[in-house]
Amino acid sequence: MVSAERSRMIGVYLAMVALWIGIGALSGFANRYGLPAWYPTLVKPSFNPPAWLFGPVWTILYLMIAIAGARLILGAGLLRGPLLALYAVQCVLNASWTWVVFYGHSLGGGVIVILTLLSVILALIALAWSNDRMVSLLLMPYAAWVSFASVLNIALWRLN
């Protein structure tokens, strides 16, 4: 028999994975408006990755972000509230970027969203370090990828 605490823990982890599956699905829906017709017409920088790379990278990152979020929810301490607030903000910004860029066709708007997202992720990593280092470590690859995506977004904006 599973204890109530263990059931709660499992439920939180599953809920966070479901949240990120939902964010991924929303992003995929927005992508349908820009990827087939608009995005291929853009001038791309030489370091633009192949399209097939984005799905696997985001799948791994979403899983790591979900685990980090579950740890924040289940964690304790004085920083729990601010950490959860930053986590929620990065969720919204992450989901928003695809809509701004692919649905709204706004590369400049995407730059604003992604640089804000990167700032929030870095703040979350820094704040979580003293509370739960594993959360920070789980979010570092996300910060690295969003840093690269920021450079890519800026290059696309400048070229187009």
PDB file of C-alpha atoms in Angstrom:
ATOM      1  CA  MET A   1       0.000   0.000   0.000  1.00  0.00           C
ATOM      2  CA  VAL A   2       1.239   3.470  -0.903  1.00  0.00           C
ATOM      3  CA  SER A   3       1.327   6.072   1.835  1.00  0.00           C
ATOM      4  CA  ALA A   4      -0.608   9.314   1.501  1.00  0.00           C
ATOM      5  CA  GLU A   5       2.631  11.315   1.294  1.00  0.00           C
ATOM      6  CA  ARG A   6       4.014   9.074  -1.442  1.00  0.00           C
ATOM      7  CA  SER A   7       0.722   9.305  -3.359  1.00  0.00           C
ATOM      8  CA  ARG A   8       0.839  13.094  -3.086  1.00  0.00           C
ATOM      9  CA  MET A   9       4.425  13.126  -4.364  1.00  0.00           C
ATOM     10  CA  ILE A  10       3.581  10.924  -7.331  1.00  0.00           C
ATOM     11  CA  GLY A  11       0.533  13.074  -8.078  1.00  0.00           C
ATOM     12  CA  VAL A  12       2.596  16.276  -8.070  1.00  0.00           C
ATOM     13  CA  TYR A  13       5.205  14.808 -10.427  1.00  0.00           C
ATOM     14  CA  LEU A  14       2.506  13.506 -12.776  1.00  0.00           C
ATOM     15  CA  ALA A  15       0.696  16.859 -12.685  1.00  0.00           C
ATOM     16  CA  MET A  16       3.880  18.697 -13.603  1.00  0.00           C
ATOM     17  CA  VAL A  17       4.587  16.325 -16.488  1.00  0.00           C
ATOM     18  CA  ALA A  18       0.984  16.834 -17.653  1.00  0.00           C
ATOM     19  CA  LEU A  19       1.428  20.620 -17.407  1.00  0.00           C
ATOM     20  CA  TRP A  20       4.476  20.509 -19.675  1.00  0.00           C
ATOM     21  CA  ILE A  21       2.798  18.127 -22.105  1.00  0.00           C
ATOM     22  CA  GLY A  22       0.020  20.734 -22.269  1.00  0.00           C
ATOM     23  CA  ILE A  23       2.490  23.575 -22.824  1.00  0.00           C
ATOM     24  CA  GLY A  24       4.144  21.526 -25.554  1.00  0.00           C
ATOM     25  CA  ALA A  25       0.776  20.832 -27.181  1.00  0.00           C
ATOM     26  CA  LEU A  26      -0.121  24.544 -27.096  1.00  0.00           C
ATOM     27  CA  SER A  27       3.212  25.369 -28.683  1.00  0.00           C
ATOM     28  CA  GLY A  28       2.644  22.742 -31.342  1.00  0.00           C
ATOM     29  CA  PHE A  29      -0.744  24.254 -32.141  1.00  0.00           C
ATOM     30  CA  ALA A  30       0.829  27.705 -32.592  1.00  0.00           C
ATOM     31  CA  ASN A  31       3.619  26.216 -34.714  1.00  0.00           C
ATOM     32  CA  ARG A  32       1.076  25.000 -37.267  1.00  0.00           C
ATOM     33  CA  TYR A  33       0.411  28.623 -38.204  1.00  0.00           C
ATOM     34  CA  GLY A  34       4.010  29.635 -38.822  1.00  0.00           C
ATOM     35  CA  LEU A  35       6.119  26.628 -39.620  1.00  0.00           C
ATOM     36  CA  PRO A  36       4.529  25.450 -42.880  1.00  0.00           C
ATOM     37  CA  ALA A  37       4.259  28.753 -44.751  1.00  0.00           C
ATOM     38  CA  TRP A  38       5.941  31.657 -42.938  1.00  0.00           C
ATOM     39  CA  TYR A  39       9.059  30.286 -41.255  1.00  0.00           C
ATOM     40  CA  PRO A  40      10.555  28.660 -44.386  1.00  0.00           C
ATOM     41  CA  THR A  41      10.514  32.066 -46.134  1.00  0.00           C
ATOM     42  CA  LEU A  42      12.743  33.673 -43.483  1.00  0.00           C
ATOM     43  CA  VAL A  43      16.436  34.285 -44.028  1.00  0.00           C
ATOM     44  CA  LYS A  44      18.219  32.123 -41.447  1.00  0.00           C
ATOM     45  CA  PRO A  45      21.649  32.423 -39.871  1.00  0.00           C
ATOM     46  CA  SER A  46      24.292  29.796 -40.615  1.00  0.00           C
ATOM     47  CA  PHE A  47      23.893  28.308 -37.118  1.00  0.00           C
ATOM     48  CA  ASN A  48      20.155  27.650 -37.461  1.00  0.00           C
ATOM     49  CA  PRO A  49      19.670  24.038 -36.268  1.00  0.00           C
ATOM     50  CA  PRO A  50      17.811  21.473 -38.350  1.00  0.00           C
ATOM     51  CA  ALA A  51      14.081  21.307 -37.637  1.00  0.00           C
ATOM     52  CA  TRP A  52      14.256  17.703 -36.382  1.00  0.00           C
ATOM     53  CA  LEU A  53      16.426  18.773 -33.419  1.00  0.00           C
ATOM     54  CA  PHE A  54      13.804  20.908 -31.669  1.00  0.00           C
ATOM     55  CA  GLY A  55      11.368  18.123 -30.750  1.00  0.00           C
ATOM     56  CA  PRO A  56      13.851  15.875 -28.923  1.00  0.00           C
ATOM     57  CA  VAL A  57      15.579  18.789 -27.191  1.00  0.00           C
ATOM     58  CA  TRP A  58      12.328  20.306 -25.926  1.00  0.00           C
ATOM     59  CA  THR A  59      11.013  16.895 -24.828  1.00  0.00           C
ATOM     60  CA  ILE A  60      14.056  16.337 -22.616  1.00  0.00           C
ATOM     61  CA  LEU A  61      13.995  19.919 -21.334  1.00  0.00           C
ATOM     62  CA  TYR A  62      10.268  19.789 -20.552  1.00  0.00           C
ATOM     63  CA  LEU A  63      10.804  16.643 -18.502  1.00  0.00           C
ATOM     64  CA  MET A  64      13.635  18.298 -16.560  1.00  0.00           C
ATOM     65  CA  ILE A  65      11.572  21.472 -16.045  1.00  0.00           C
ATOM     66  CA  ALA A  66       8.627  19.358 -14.818  1.00  0.00           C
ATOM     67  CA  ILE A  67      10.827  17.535 -12.301  1.00  0.00           C
ATOM     68  CA  ALA A  68      12.231  20.869 -11.096  1.00  0.00           C
ATOM     69  CA  GLY A  69       8.704  22.239 -10.703  1.00  0.00           C
ATOM     70  CA  ALA A  70       7.566  19.214  -8.731  1.00  0.00           C
ATOM     71  CA  ARG A  71      10.556  19.612  -6.409  1.00  0.00           C
ATOM     72  CA  LEU A  72       9.625  23.255  -5.877  1.00  0.00           C
ATOM     73  CA  ILE A  73       6.014  22.397  -5.082  1.00  0.00           C
ATOM     74  CA  LEU A  74       7.021  19.641  -2.670  1.00  0.00           C
ATOM     75  CA  GLY A  75       9.821  21.676  -1.109  1.00  0.00           C
ATOM     76  CA  ALA A  76       9.692  23.835   1.944  1.00  0.00           C
ATOM     77  CA  GLY A  77      11.377  26.949   3.184  1.00  0.00           C
ATOM     78  CA  LEU A  78      11.051  30.684   3.140  1.00  0.00           C
ATOM     79  CA  LEU A  79      11.862  30.888  -0.572  1.00  0.00           C
ATOM     80  CA  ARG A  80       9.108  28.490  -1.661  1.00  0.00           C
ATOM     81  CA  GLY A  81       6.625  31.270  -2.525  1.00  0.00           C
ATOM     82  CA  PRO A  82       9.036  33.391  -4.597  1.00  0.00           C
ATOM     83  CA  LEU A  83      10.416  30.284  -6.309  1.00  0.00           C
ATOM     84  CA  LEU A  84       6.945  29.100  -7.283  1.00  0.00           C
ATOM     85  CA  ALA A  85       6.084  32.597  -8.534  1.00  0.00           C
ATOM     86  CA  LEU A  86       9.177  32.673 -10.762  1.00  0.00           C
ATOM     87  CA  TYR A  87       8.421  29.159 -11.951  1.00  0.00           C
ATOM     88  CA  ALA A  88       4.869  30.171 -12.902  1.00  0.00           C
ATOM     89  CA  VAL A  89       6.138  33.244 -14.769  1.00  0.00           C
ATOM     90  CA  GLN A  90       8.605  31.180 -16.791  1.00  0.00           C
ATOM     91  CA  CYS A  91       5.797  28.722 -17.642  1.00  0.00           C
ATOM     92  CA  VAL A  92       3.714  31.555 -19.091  1.00  0.00           C
ATOM     93  CA  LEU A  93       6.656  33.093 -20.958  1.00  0.00           C
ATOM     94  CA  ASN A  94       7.703  29.726 -22.346  1.00  0.00           C
ATOM     95  CA  ALA A  95       4.204  29.077 -23.674  1.00  0.00           C
ATOM     96  CA  SER A  96       3.905  32.662 -24.980  1.00  0.00           C
ATOM     97  CA  TRP A  97       7.026  32.735 -27.120  1.00  0.00           C
ATOM     98  CA  THR A  98       5.735  30.300 -29.744  1.00  0.00           C
ATOM     99  CA  TRP A  99       2.460  32.186 -30.007  1.00  0.00           C
ATOM    100  CA  VAL A 100       4.197  35.531 -30.417  1.00  0.00           C
ATOM    101  CA  VAL A 101       6.668  34.265 -33.025  1.00  0.00           C
ATOM    102  CA  PHE A 102       4.880  31.568 -35.015  1.00  0.00           C
ATOM    103  CA  TYR A 103       1.258  32.596 -34.641  1.00  0.00           C
ATOM    104  CA  GLY A 104       1.859  36.363 -34.481  1.00  0.00           C
ATOM    105  CA  HIS A 105       4.836  36.340 -36.887  1.00  0.00           C
ATOM    106  CA  SER A 106       6.607  38.819 -34.606  1.00  0.00           C
ATOM    107  CA  LEU A 107      10.333  38.162 -34.378  1.00  0.00           C
ATOM    108  CA  GLY A 108      10.870  41.428 -32.468  1.00  0.00           C
ATOM    109  CA  GLY A 109       8.151  40.495 -29.997  1.00  0.00           C
ATOM    110  CA  GLY A 110       9.787  37.086 -29.698  1.00  0.00           C
ATOM    111  CA  VAL A 111      13.085  38.742 -28.741  1.00  0.00           C
ATOM    112  CA  ILE A 112      11.366  40.596 -25.904  1.00  0.00           C
ATOM    113  CA  VAL A 113       9.618  37.440 -24.673  1.00  0.00           C
ATOM    114  CA  ILE A 114      12.667  35.175 -24.893  1.00  0.00           C
ATOM    115  CA  LEU A 115      15.045  37.622 -23.197  1.00  0.00           C
ATOM    116  CA  THR A 116      12.509  38.065 -20.419  1.00  0.00           C
ATOM    117  CA  LEU A 117      12.155  34.274 -20.193  1.00  0.00           C
ATOM    118  CA  LEU A 118      15.926  33.868 -19.974  1.00  0.00           C
ATOM    119  CA  SER A 119      16.114  36.472 -17.209  1.00  0.00           C
ATOM    120  CA  VAL A 120      13.414  34.703 -15.213  1.00  0.00           C
ATOM    121  CA  ILE A 121      15.072  31.290 -15.674  1.00  0.00           C
ATOM    122  CA  LEU A 122      18.420  32.680 -14.486  1.00  0.00           C
ATOM    123  CA  ALA A 123      16.745  34.334 -11.485  1.00  0.00           C
ATOM    124  CA  LEU A 124      15.004  31.047 -10.683  1.00  0.00           C
ATOM    125  CA  ILE A 125      18.289  29.128 -10.882  1.00  0.00           C
ATOM    126  CA  ALA A 126      20.065  31.660  -8.651  1.00  0.00           C
ATOM    127  CA  LEU A 127      17.277  31.776  -6.073  1.00  0.00           C
ATOM    128  CA  ALA A 128      16.794  28.003  -6.011  1.00  0.00           C
ATOM    129  CA  TRP A 129      20.508  27.320  -5.489  1.00  0.00           C
ATOM    130  CA  SER A 130      20.342  27.897  -1.737  1.00  0.00           C
ATOM    131  CA  ASN A 131      16.998  26.121  -1.372  1.00  0.00           C
ATOM    132  CA  ASP A 132      17.319  23.053  -3.642  1.00  0.00           C
ATOM    133  CA  ARG A 133      20.447  22.759  -5.779  1.00  0.00           C
ATOM    134  CA  MET A 134      18.924  19.932  -7.782  1.00  0.00           C
ATOM    135  CA  VAL A 135      16.276  22.351  -9.072  1.00  0.00           C
ATOM    136  CA  SER A 136      19.020  24.712 -10.230  1.00  0.00           C
ATOM    137  CA  LEU A 137      20.955  21.888 -11.866  1.00  0.00           C
ATOM    138  CA  LEU A 138      17.829  20.631 -13.640  1.00  0.00           C
ATOM    139  CA  LEU A 139      17.164  24.128 -15.021  1.00  0.00           C
ATOM    140  CA  MET A 140      20.703  24.853 -16.246  1.00  0.00           C
ATOM    141  CA  PRO A 141      20.335  22.999 -19.580  1.00  0.00           C
ATOM    142  CA  TYR A 142      17.064  24.909 -20.094  1.00  0.00           C
ATOM    143  CA  ALA A 143      18.908  28.194 -19.517  1.00  0.00           C
ATOM    144  CA  ALA A 144      21.623  27.122 -21.947  1.00  0.00           C
ATOM    145  CA  TRP A 145      19.105  26.210 -24.663  1.00  0.00           C
ATOM    146  CA  VAL A 146      17.094  29.399 -24.151  1.00  0.00           C
ATOM    147  CA  SER A 147      20.367  31.375 -24.338  1.00  0.00           C
ATOM    148  CA  PHE A 148      21.072  29.776 -27.708  1.00  0.00           C
ATOM    149  CA  ALA A 149      17.456  30.310 -28.795  1.00  0.00           C
ATOM    150  CA  SER A 150      17.752  33.974 -27.787  1.00  0.00           C
ATOM    151  CA  VAL A 151      20.782  34.435 -30.037  1.00  0.00           C
ATOM    152  CA  LEU A 152      18.942  32.629 -32.831  1.00  0.00           C
ATOM    153  CA  ASN A 153      15.801  34.740 -32.355  1.00  0.00           C
ATOM    154  CA  ILE A 154      17.847  37.957 -32.415  1.00  0.00           C
ATOM    155  CA  ALA A 155      19.672  36.812 -35.578  1.00  0.00           C
ATOM    156  CA  LEU A 156      16.380  35.958 -37.294  1.00  0.00           C
ATOM    157  CA  TRP A 157      14.941  39.337 -36.306  1.00  0.00           C
ATOM    158  CA  ARG A 158      17.982  41.197 -37.635  1.00  0.00           C
ATOM    159  CA  LEU A 159      18.087  39.238 -40.898  1.00  0.00           C
ATOM    160  CA  ASN A 160      14.384  39.673 -41.585  1.00  0.00           C
TER     161      ASN A 160
END
